[in-house]
Amino acid sequence: MGYRGFDWRVFVRTPQAILAVGLAWCVLRLLVQAVIGWEPVGPDDWTRLLQVRSWLDGQAFQDVTQYRMSPPEGFSMHWSRLVDLPIAALALVFGETIAMALVPLLWLLPALFALRAIMLRLGLSDLAIAFGLVIFPLMPLLPASFAPMRIDHHTPQAVLGLICAALLLSRSQRAAAVAGVCAAAWVLISLEGLPLIAVIAGLYGLRYAWTGERLLAPFLAALAFGSSALGFATRGPSMLAPLYCDELLPGHVTAFVAATVAAALVPLIPGQATPAKRFLALLLVPAFALPAAWLTLGPCLANPMQQLDPVLQTYWHGYITEGLPAWRQPVSVMLMTLWTILIVLAAAWTTRDTWLGAERAIQWRLYFLIALAAGAYSLLLMRAGVIAQLLAIPAAAILLAHYLPRARALASAVPRILATLAVFGLATPMAASALAKPLDSRFPAATMRPDVLALIERGECDYSRLVSLEPGLVLVPLDAGPEILGLTNHTIIAASYHRNQGPMRDVLLAFTGPPAEAQTVVQSYGADYVIACGSAADIALYRTAADGNFANVLLSDTPPEWLELDETFSAGSLRVYRVR
């Protein structure tokens, strides 16, 4: 019992503990944000803001085209309106800046409730639950994910995946159905969620094999119905005649329906007295679902990113670190990814005598399997590390609760301090990542080329200066475009959205090629301005393509004759050119 009757062991199990942790994080992050400023973090955050603005300004709910990119046709976007809904709702009430500040913070609440549910269903101790609620800032990918102004779609999809994992541990058919709806929203936001959704479906199947619990069919039925309903609500009739392979397709829904039918038939197969026989009966599900997917998805079974133009692969996608596998990351990031998996394995080993024969053995097995699957997926796709680190939190809490009291019980100060640091080093990827940081420069990844880094100028480019520049069409590198759109009334030729490979390729060829080729691109699009930021990494990359190419010429003192430097709007690393 604590001071004046307060019992922290009881408190950490209550919803009030979640609210207290969430409130503390909100206050801390808002104070930090007041110092660093209230602008979106990166290009995707700016584009999400543009999408919300367009909707609130009257663009149709089911139309997410960005018409200020490559006008008048605009850029086709694969993003879902589901992510826009909370931002737009708060923007209508409190204004745009407050909405962008609060929405990422609010996503932390369902994440914490899901973590609490996982830890309670595993039967963790009070101390472990307490650690599990507060340790997320020590997971390197999570603080930025739940930070103000970070409004892209990666955090919502990770939270939905975490909720699915928490519901997976419940024995309720209703919970399985809710998990199916969450999985539908997840895959509608991003098709990248499909591999882990397939894993969750497989784990529901294992539950049936192990215990006979019939939860797979409710999950799949809700997934099929939810994906159809949410798809029609957000995309309308276009869902029936899609043009792209990077979104939820009728073929996916067909496969979900086929799997649902098969899952409903599995219990009717006779002779399922043992787990092995029930597992064999479950083979009916992939026997129905895989041919349905093969017949209806066709070429869309392939990864859309494998079909990118070679120019985009060379000068764009190959440098988007969040979309690359672990072996193409800096050493510190690679180790962080591997360490996240190690935390789950260490927790499984530490608690093996406790849970292997326990009443909650099924929940423990399911938790470790989904956490390891997420960790393995993050080895292939870096941005999946967000859900992998969320799912590793209960494992980290187990390690801290098990080893930290032992470390703190050491009598001598030096061993006690070293043991305490070792426990935190084991239980979080942060220490491993920090210790490996010096190796990044000694063994640079392809995304950290020394020749590129050496060309990045010092200083920043203030695109808000362009608000007074007469609106026009701008040729600008891909990453800077969304911020210029967010701060001004200009339009741009292209930004970093892969469906629109033609304009993207033209922009890349313009900057990496000779000035004459850039002039051809400018004339074909009718651009009014050319803008370059010398302190931007993408411009530095373009400069390495060839000596004397357009990117190098723009940053020199002798621009081509068909451009005129506007000294009024140029400042520092920012060069603004008018097309003559």
XYZ file of C-alpha atoms in Angstrom:
580
model
C 0.000 0.000 0.000
C 1.343 3.383 -1.006
C 1.194 6.808 0.576
C -2.214 7.714 2.104
C -3.893 4.603 0.830
C -2.817 4.895 -2.819
C -1.960 1.445 -4.167
C -0.033 1.732 -7.409
C -0.418 -2.007 -8.003
C -4.161 -1.582 -8.278
C -3.898 1.702 -10.171
C -1.751 0.349 -13.036
C -4.526 -2.092 -13.925
C -7.179 0.594 -14.265
C -8.194 2.675 -17.304
C -7.240 5.742 -15.286
C -3.591 4.670 -15.540
C -3.868 4.758 -19.342
C -5.349 8.242 -19.224
C -2.647 9.439 -16.835
C 0.172 8.141 -19.040
C -1.497 9.529 -22.160
C -1.989 12.931 -20.560
C 1.618 13.065 -19.347
C 2.891 12.239 -22.836
C 0.607 14.839 -24.406
C 1.795 17.574 -22.085
C 5.454 16.695 -22.594
C 5.209 16.511 -26.374
C 3.192 19.714 -26.683
C 5.790 21.553 -24.617
C 8.532 20.244 -26.888
C 6.518 21.154 -29.974
C 6.053 24.699 -28.714
C 9.828 25.028 -28.924
C 10.427 23.359 -32.303
C 7.386 24.737 -34.129
C 3.979 23.715 -35.420
C 4.548 22.522 -38.971
C 4.093 19.037 -40.465
C 7.175 16.846 -40.193
C 7.747 15.544 -43.706
C 6.325 15.397 -47.237
C 3.692 12.782 -46.374
C 2.432 14.855 -43.455
C 2.136 17.894 -45.724
C 0.278 15.842 -48.329
C -2.083 14.439 -45.704
C -2.838 18.019 -44.685
C -3.464 18.917 -48.339
C -5.843 15.991 -48.649
C -7.822 17.090 -45.589
C -7.896 20.692 -46.802
C -9.188 19.643 -50.221
C -12.017 17.651 -48.662
C -13.011 20.437 -46.289
C -12.866 22.888 -49.197
C -15.456 20.884 -51.119
C -13.638 18.079 -52.933
C -15.725 14.902 -52.985
C -15.171 12.531 -50.060
C -14.440 9.626 -52.400
C -12.023 11.663 -54.541
C -8.506 11.844 -53.089
C -6.804 13.150 -56.241
C -4.266 15.907 -55.620
C -5.169 18.386 -58.359
C -2.359 20.851 -57.539
C 0.190 18.211 -58.501
C 0.632 17.991 -62.291
C -2.486 20.056 -63.040
C -5.083 19.868 -64.425
C -5.276 16.043 -64.287
C -3.734 15.894 -60.836
C -1.988 13.088 -58.994
C -3.855 9.876 -58.258
C -3.384 8.940 -54.591
C -3.704 5.521 -52.963
C -4.437 7.016 -49.561
C -7.634 6.314 -47.619
C -10.075 8.877 -46.273
C -10.231 6.850 -43.049
C -7.068 8.585 -41.849
C -8.508 11.988 -42.788
C -11.616 11.600 -40.608
C -10.216 12.431 -37.125
C -8.005 15.210 -38.529
C -10.899 16.822 -40.361
C -13.235 16.470 -37.377
C -10.866 18.231 -34.988
C -9.927 20.817 -37.626
C -13.562 21.834 -37.987
C -13.858 22.377 -34.236
C -10.431 23.602 -33.146
C -8.631 24.587 -36.312
C -5.992 22.979 -38.458
C -2.930 23.368 -36.242
C -4.593 21.989 -33.116
C -5.943 19.042 -35.109
C -2.484 18.186 -36.425
C -1.060 18.505 -32.927
C -3.678 16.372 -31.165
C -4.523 13.543 -33.569
C -1.115 11.780 -33.388
C -1.207 12.082 -29.607
C -4.730 10.669 -29.423
C -3.663 7.566 -31.336
C -1.568 6.686 -28.287
C -4.689 6.021 -26.181
C -6.008 3.026 -28.156
C -2.430 1.773 -28.405
C -2.033 1.857 -24.619
C -5.431 0.232 -24.061
C -4.461 -2.544 -26.475
C -1.135 -3.040 -24.670
C -2.967 -3.164 -21.346
C -5.341 -5.798 -22.735
C -2.408 -7.908 -23.975
C -0.620 -7.714 -20.630
C -3.757 -8.527 -18.641
C -4.581 -11.499 -20.856
C -1.047 -12.782 -20.407
C -1.445 -12.422 -16.642
C 1.596 -10.210 -16.192
C 2.544 -8.909 -12.772
C 1.641 -5.425 -11.582
C 5.258 -4.322 -11.970
C 5.411 -5.601 -15.554
C 2.172 -3.811 -16.444
C 3.530 -0.604 -14.960
C 6.659 -0.896 -17.085
C 4.583 -1.740 -20.149
C 2.598 1.481 -19.871
C 5.577 3.823 -19.656
C 8.389 2.177 -21.630
C 7.284 3.130 -25.143
C 9.528 6.252 -25.306
C 12.512 3.867 -25.100
C 11.422 2.142 -28.315
C 13.266 4.287 -30.899
C 10.547 4.335 -33.569
C 7.626 5.145 -31.285
C 8.177 8.665 -29.866
C 8.188 10.202 -33.346
C 5.148 8.135 -34.350
C 3.077 9.611 -31.528
C 4.356 13.165 -31.901
C 2.344 16.292 -32.771
C 2.118 17.135 -36.481
C 2.948 13.529 -37.524
C -0.314 12.907 -39.374
C 0.691 10.371 -42.034
C -0.964 6.935 -42.154
C 1.774 4.770 -40.646
C 0.793 5.279 -37.008
C -2.936 4.519 -37.480
C -2.216 1.298 -39.328
C 0.263 0.188 -36.639
C -2.272 0.910 -33.889
C -4.964 -1.036 -35.741
C -2.549 -3.957 -36.024
C -1.828 -3.783 -32.290
C -5.560 -3.822 -31.540
C -5.964 -6.904 -33.731
C -3.196 -8.599 -31.751
C -4.885 -7.758 -28.443
C -8.236 -9.099 -29.658
C -6.505 -12.249 -30.921
C -5.818 -13.200 -27.296
C -9.535 -13.105 -26.401
C -11.708 -16.214 -26.539
C -14.779 -14.249 -27.602
C -16.279 -14.577 -31.080
C -17.325 -10.941 -30.792
C -13.702 -9.960 -30.197
C -12.696 -11.969 -33.275
C -15.290 -10.118 -35.342
C -14.089 -6.744 -34.057
C -10.550 -7.802 -34.942
C -11.789 -8.531 -38.459
C -13.248 -5.039 -38.781
C -10.008 -3.489 -37.501
C -8.058 -5.610 -39.970
C -10.354 -4.366 -42.754
C -9.626 -0.752 -41.843
C -5.923 -1.589 -41.602
C -5.682 -3.137 -45.066
C -7.822 -0.365 -46.556
C -5.375 2.236 -45.222
C -2.423 0.303 -46.577
C -2.126 -2.983 -48.425
C 1.162 -3.438 -46.554
C -0.916 -4.729 -43.648
C -2.023 -7.800 -45.626
C 0.921 -10.103 -44.701
C 0.380 -9.586 -40.957
C -3.391 -9.916 -41.368
C -2.723 -13.272 -43.021
C -0.557 -14.191 -40.018
C -3.379 -13.240 -37.631
C -5.809 -15.381 -39.623
C -3.297 -18.229 -39.421
C -3.037 -17.802 -35.649
C -6.832 -17.951 -35.329
C -6.510 -21.192 -37.250
C -3.896 -22.450 -34.793
C -6.266 -21.627 -31.941
C -8.787 -23.934 -33.551
C -6.180 -26.658 -34.008
C -4.971 -26.372 -30.416
C -8.266 -25.868 -28.584
C -11.165 -26.263 -31.033
C -12.213 -22.613 -30.535
C -14.139 -21.452 -33.606
C -12.872 -17.898 -33.985
C -11.411 -17.993 -37.492
C -14.716 -17.784 -39.359
C -15.982 -14.702 -37.413
C -12.655 -12.962 -38.019
C -12.651 -13.690 -41.748
C -16.324 -12.859 -42.166
C -15.859 -9.475 -40.491
C -12.734 -8.894 -42.592
C -14.634 -9.626 -45.805
C -17.716 -7.594 -44.901
C -15.763 -4.758 -43.286
C -13.362 -4.344 -46.195
C -16.272 -4.245 -48.649
C -18.311 -1.785 -46.605
C -15.423 0.522 -45.763
C -14.115 0.291 -49.312
C -17.432 1.370 -50.843
C -17.883 4.083 -48.214
C -14.501 5.662 -48.907
C -13.938 4.864 -52.591
C -17.407 4.403 -54.037
C -17.993 2.550 -57.315
C -14.319 2.888 -58.237
C -13.649 -0.034 -55.919
C -15.346 -2.309 -58.463
C -13.156 -1.132 -61.345
C -9.761 -0.277 -59.852
C -6.935 0.963 -62.023
C -4.041 0.218 -59.681
C -2.638 -2.764 -57.784
C -1.581 -0.852 -54.667
C -4.976 -0.804 -52.940
C -7.631 -3.208 -51.705
C -9.128 -4.882 -54.792
C -12.247 -6.951 -55.467
C -9.889 -9.902 -55.794
C -8.765 -9.484 -52.193
C -12.374 -9.403 -51.001
C -13.129 -12.498 -53.087
C -10.269 -14.313 -51.388
C -11.559 -13.179 -47.977
C -15.032 -14.525 -48.795
C -13.618 -17.819 -50.039
C -11.571 -18.166 -46.841
C -14.665 -17.400 -44.762
C -16.698 -20.110 -46.480
C -13.902 -22.613 -46.006
C -13.454 -21.670 -42.326
C -17.179 -22.208 -41.749
C -16.971 -25.655 -43.370
C -13.876 -26.825 -41.473
C -15.692 -27.798 -38.219
C -18.103 -29.936 -40.277
C -15.315 -32.215 -41.475
C -15.505 -35.476 -39.474
C -12.676 -37.057 -37.533
C -11.111 -34.039 -35.771
C -10.449 -35.576 -32.380
C -6.834 -34.363 -32.125
C -5.008 -31.070 -32.785
C -3.139 -32.667 -35.683
C -6.365 -33.703 -37.386
C -7.898 -30.284 -36.802
C -4.801 -28.709 -38.343
C -5.152 -30.909 -41.419
C -8.802 -29.887 -41.708
C -7.717 -26.233 -41.700
C -5.864 -26.791 -44.972
C -9.271 -26.339 -46.585
C -8.967 -22.585 -45.944
C -5.872 -21.919 -48.092
C -7.212 -24.483 -50.588
C -10.186 -22.145 -51.112
C -8.517 -18.761 -50.620
C -5.291 -19.101 -52.632
C -6.897 -20.149 -55.940
C -9.490 -17.399 -55.492
C -6.712 -14.844 -55.066
C -4.726 -16.273 -57.983
C -7.694 -16.201 -60.362
C -8.989 -12.749 -59.415
C -5.839 -10.749 -58.676
C -3.710 -11.867 -61.611
C -0.742 -9.503 -62.134
C -1.673 -7.609 -58.963
C -0.266 -10.483 -56.927
C 3.150 -8.887 -57.539
C 4.598 -6.065 -55.460
C 3.685 -2.757 -57.197
C 7.041 -1.291 -56.186
C 8.808 -3.918 -58.293
C 7.208 -2.354 -61.359
C 8.760 1.078 -60.869
C 10.596 2.822 -63.678
C 14.386 2.283 -63.286
C 14.897 6.057 -62.961
C 12.542 6.097 -59.968
C 14.297 3.100 -58.444
C 17.692 4.779 -58.817
C 16.939 8.313 -57.658
C 13.863 7.932 -55.462
C 12.622 4.630 -54.063
C 16.086 3.264 -53.370
C 16.623 6.142 -50.904
C 13.325 5.931 -48.994
C 14.742 4.203 -45.936
C 11.363 3.375 -44.373
C 10.494 1.274 -47.418
C 13.759 -0.683 -47.530
C 14.719 -3.978 -45.834
C 16.987 -4.175 -42.809
C 20.099 -5.144 -44.787
C 19.924 -1.852 -46.697
C 19.700 0.253 -43.545
C 22.477 1.921 -41.535
C 24.154 -0.413 -39.057
C 22.430 1.199 -36.050
C 18.987 0.806 -37.633
C 19.708 -2.780 -38.641
C 20.766 -3.639 -35.099
C 17.717 -1.869 -33.671
C 15.466 -4.017 -35.868
C 17.196 -7.231 -34.864
C 17.247 -6.238 -31.195
C 13.468 -5.780 -31.219
C 13.137 -9.432 -32.218
C 15.736 -10.432 -29.609
C 13.641 -8.794 -26.872
C 10.684 -11.038 -27.743
C 12.867 -14.149 -27.847
C 14.518 -13.244 -24.536
C 11.127 -12.771 -22.883
C 9.938 -16.132 -24.217
C 13.052 -17.814 -22.837
C 12.846 -16.016 -19.490
C 9.237 -17.037 -18.883
C 9.305 -20.502 -20.443
C 8.826 -22.330 -17.135
C 5.978 -20.008 -16.193
C 3.763 -20.208 -19.258
C 4.481 -23.412 -21.196
C 2.075 -25.413 -19.070
C 0.010 -22.576 -17.682
C -3.713 -21.927 -18.106
C -2.860 -18.998 -20.382
C -0.430 -21.015 -22.525
C -2.470 -20.377 -25.692
C -2.411 -16.611 -25.152
C 1.324 -16.667 -24.548
C 2.005 -18.698 -27.695
C -0.183 -16.436 -29.801
C 1.446 -13.300 -28.414
C 4.994 -14.492 -29.060
C 4.114 -15.680 -32.563
C 2.465 -12.430 -33.663
C 5.262 -10.350 -32.094
C 7.920 -12.430 -33.850
C 6.009 -12.261 -37.138
C 5.880 -8.471 -36.913
C 9.582 -8.397 -36.142
C 10.348 -10.620 -39.120
C 8.210 -8.409 -41.369
C 10.153 -5.350 -40.208
C 13.312 -7.012 -41.537
C 11.732 -6.834 -44.992
C 10.020 -3.445 -44.618
C 11.471 -0.905 -42.227
C 8.239 0.981 -41.516
C 6.722 -2.245 -40.160
C 9.132 -1.667 -37.281
C 6.514 0.585 -35.662
C 4.078 -2.271 -35.056
C 6.984 -4.608 -34.248
C 8.156 -2.286 -31.468
C 4.610 -1.804 -30.176
C 4.205 -5.570 -29.933
C 7.618 -5.908 -28.269
C 6.575 -3.675 -25.350
C 4.958 -6.473 -23.264
C 8.088 -8.580 -23.797
C 10.275 -5.667 -22.707
C 8.060 -5.193 -19.654
C 8.499 -8.869 -18.763
C 12.289 -8.547 -18.903
C 12.327 -5.366 -16.818
C 10.026 -6.799 -14.170
C 12.047 -9.999 -13.998
C 15.606 -8.691 -14.010
C 15.502 -5.126 -12.732
C 14.599 -5.991 -9.099
C 17.496 -8.452 -9.098
C 19.858 -5.791 -10.431
C 18.666 -3.238 -7.888
C 19.126 -5.764 -5.065
C 22.902 -5.945 -5.559
C 24.693 -4.568 -2.537
C 27.635 -2.834 -4.228
C 26.983 0.416 -6.037
C 29.073 -0.156 -9.169
C 27.725 -3.661 -9.936
C 24.202 -2.408 -9.175
C 24.513 0.504 -11.621
C 26.077 -1.661 -14.334
C 23.475 -4.377 -13.899
C 20.657 -1.826 -14.053
C 22.022 -0.366 -17.278
C 22.445 -3.874 -18.695
C 18.804 -4.694 -17.969
C 17.587 -1.578 -19.773
C 20.009 -2.360 -22.592
C 18.541 -5.838 -22.934
C 14.927 -4.739 -22.693
C 14.991 -1.853 -25.190
C 16.567 -1.440 -28.642
C 17.673 2.108 -27.853
C 20.994 1.261 -26.216
C 21.989 -1.165 -28.979
C 21.105 1.397 -31.627
C 23.012 4.180 -29.847
C 26.124 2.058 -29.315
C 26.155 1.092 -32.995
C 25.702 4.669 -34.202
C 29.463 5.309 -34.709
C 29.519 2.344 -37.094
C 27.113 4.084 -39.467
C 29.845 6.353 -40.791
C 32.447 3.572 -40.946
C 30.117 1.241 -42.865
C 27.713 3.593 -44.631
C 24.554 2.187 -46.169
C 23.628 2.966 -49.758
C 21.283 5.660 -48.451
C 24.206 7.381 -46.660
C 26.633 7.801 -49.565
C 29.522 10.032 -48.464
C 29.631 11.755 -51.854
C 25.985 12.760 -51.441
C 26.380 13.915 -47.839
C 29.381 16.049 -48.810
C 27.255 18.022 -51.282
C 24.532 19.022 -48.820
C 24.822 22.730 -48.073
C 24.413 24.119 -44.595
C 21.300 25.999 -43.603
C 17.607 25.590 -44.289
C 15.230 26.626 -47.045
C 12.266 28.724 -45.950
C 9.546 27.969 -48.475
C 7.124 30.293 -46.703
C 8.973 33.114 -48.502
C 7.241 31.968 -51.681
C 3.776 32.902 -50.439
C 4.225 36.403 -51.908
C 5.497 35.083 -55.230
C 2.845 35.242 -57.944
C 1.260 31.753 -58.097
C 2.553 29.525 -60.884
C 3.605 26.004 -61.832
C 6.890 24.998 -60.203
C 9.534 22.469 -61.188
C 10.921 21.428 -57.819
C 12.446 18.197 -56.412
C 9.912 15.617 -55.324
C 10.261 15.943 -51.550
C 9.938 19.732 -51.401
C 6.760 19.915 -53.465
C 4.161 19.085 -50.767
C 5.555 21.697 -48.367
C 5.424 24.372 -51.073
C 1.801 23.412 -51.772
C 0.992 23.564 -48.076
C 2.510 27.007 -47.569
C 1.592 28.731 -50.834
C -0.887 28.804 -53.708
C 1.566 27.429 -56.272
C 1.194 24.165 -58.177
C 3.958 21.641 -58.848
C 4.828 19.155 -61.567
C 5.298 16.134 -59.307
C 5.748 14.770 -55.785
C 6.746 11.368 -54.384
C 3.657 9.253 -55.113
C 4.386 6.192 -57.190
C 1.176 5.912 -59.202
C 2.222 8.954 -61.191
C 5.451 7.642 -62.638
C 5.431 9.797 -65.776
C 5.659 13.242 -64.119
C 7.959 11.873 -61.400
C 10.320 10.478 -64.021
C 10.294 13.790 -65.904
C 11.248 15.714 -62.767
C 14.077 13.317 -61.952
C 15.402 13.368 -65.505
C 15.241 17.171 -65.514
C 17.389 17.555 -62.405
C 19.800 14.706 -63.098
C 20.211 15.385 -66.812
C 21.725 18.272 -68.799
C 20.106 21.739 -68.728
C 18.771 21.234 -72.267
C 16.714 18.234 -71.108
C 15.428 20.240 -68.151
C 14.380 23.004 -70.532
C 12.409 20.468 -72.570
C 10.595 19.287 -69.423
C 9.886 22.865 -68.321
C 8.474 23.790 -71.711
C 6.370 20.645 -72.044
C 4.652 21.313 -68.714
C 4.580 25.097 -69.057
C 6.373 25.665 -65.735
C 6.754 29.231 -64.481
C 9.464 28.648 -61.864
C 12.329 26.308 -61.034
C 13.212 25.968 -57.371
C 16.139 24.184 -55.757
C 17.245 23.887 -52.125
C 20.986 23.349 -51.763
C 20.613 21.938 -48.252
C 18.194 19.197 -49.365
C 19.467 15.627 -49.608
C 17.592 14.894 -52.834
C 19.284 17.778 -54.697
C 22.640 16.508 -53.430
C 21.809 13.059 -54.798
C 20.819 14.500 -58.178
C 24.139 16.379 -58.339
C 26.059 13.096 -58.248
C 24.413 11.873 -61.461
C 26.812 13.868 -63.690
C 29.107 16.874 -63.551
C 27.461 19.917 -65.025
C 23.945 18.493 -64.895
C 20.935 20.698 -64.191
C 21.061 20.264 -60.405
C 24.694 21.383 -60.323
C 24.076 24.302 -62.662
C 21.172 25.555 -60.536
C 23.439 25.833 -57.507
C 26.261 27.511 -59.437
C 26.746 31.179 -60.277
C 26.012 30.611 -63.967
C 22.446 29.356 -64.463
C 21.226 28.678 -68.022
C 20.101 31.683 -70.046
C 16.473 30.567 -70.090
C 16.298 31.019 -66.299
C 16.545 34.210 -64.246
C 17.461 34.130 -60.566
C 14.870 35.950 -58.464
C 17.013 37.515 -55.760
C 13.965 38.750 -53.849
C 12.774 35.252 -52.975
C 16.116 33.452 -53.019
C 17.889 33.305 -49.671
C 20.607 31.115 -48.209
C 20.362 27.659 -49.767
C 17.100 28.484 -51.533
C 17.326 29.348 -55.227
C 14.216 30.581 -56.986
C 14.384 30.960 -60.756
C 11.850 32.466 -63.125
C 11.466 30.828 -66.523
C 12.114 33.425 -69.224
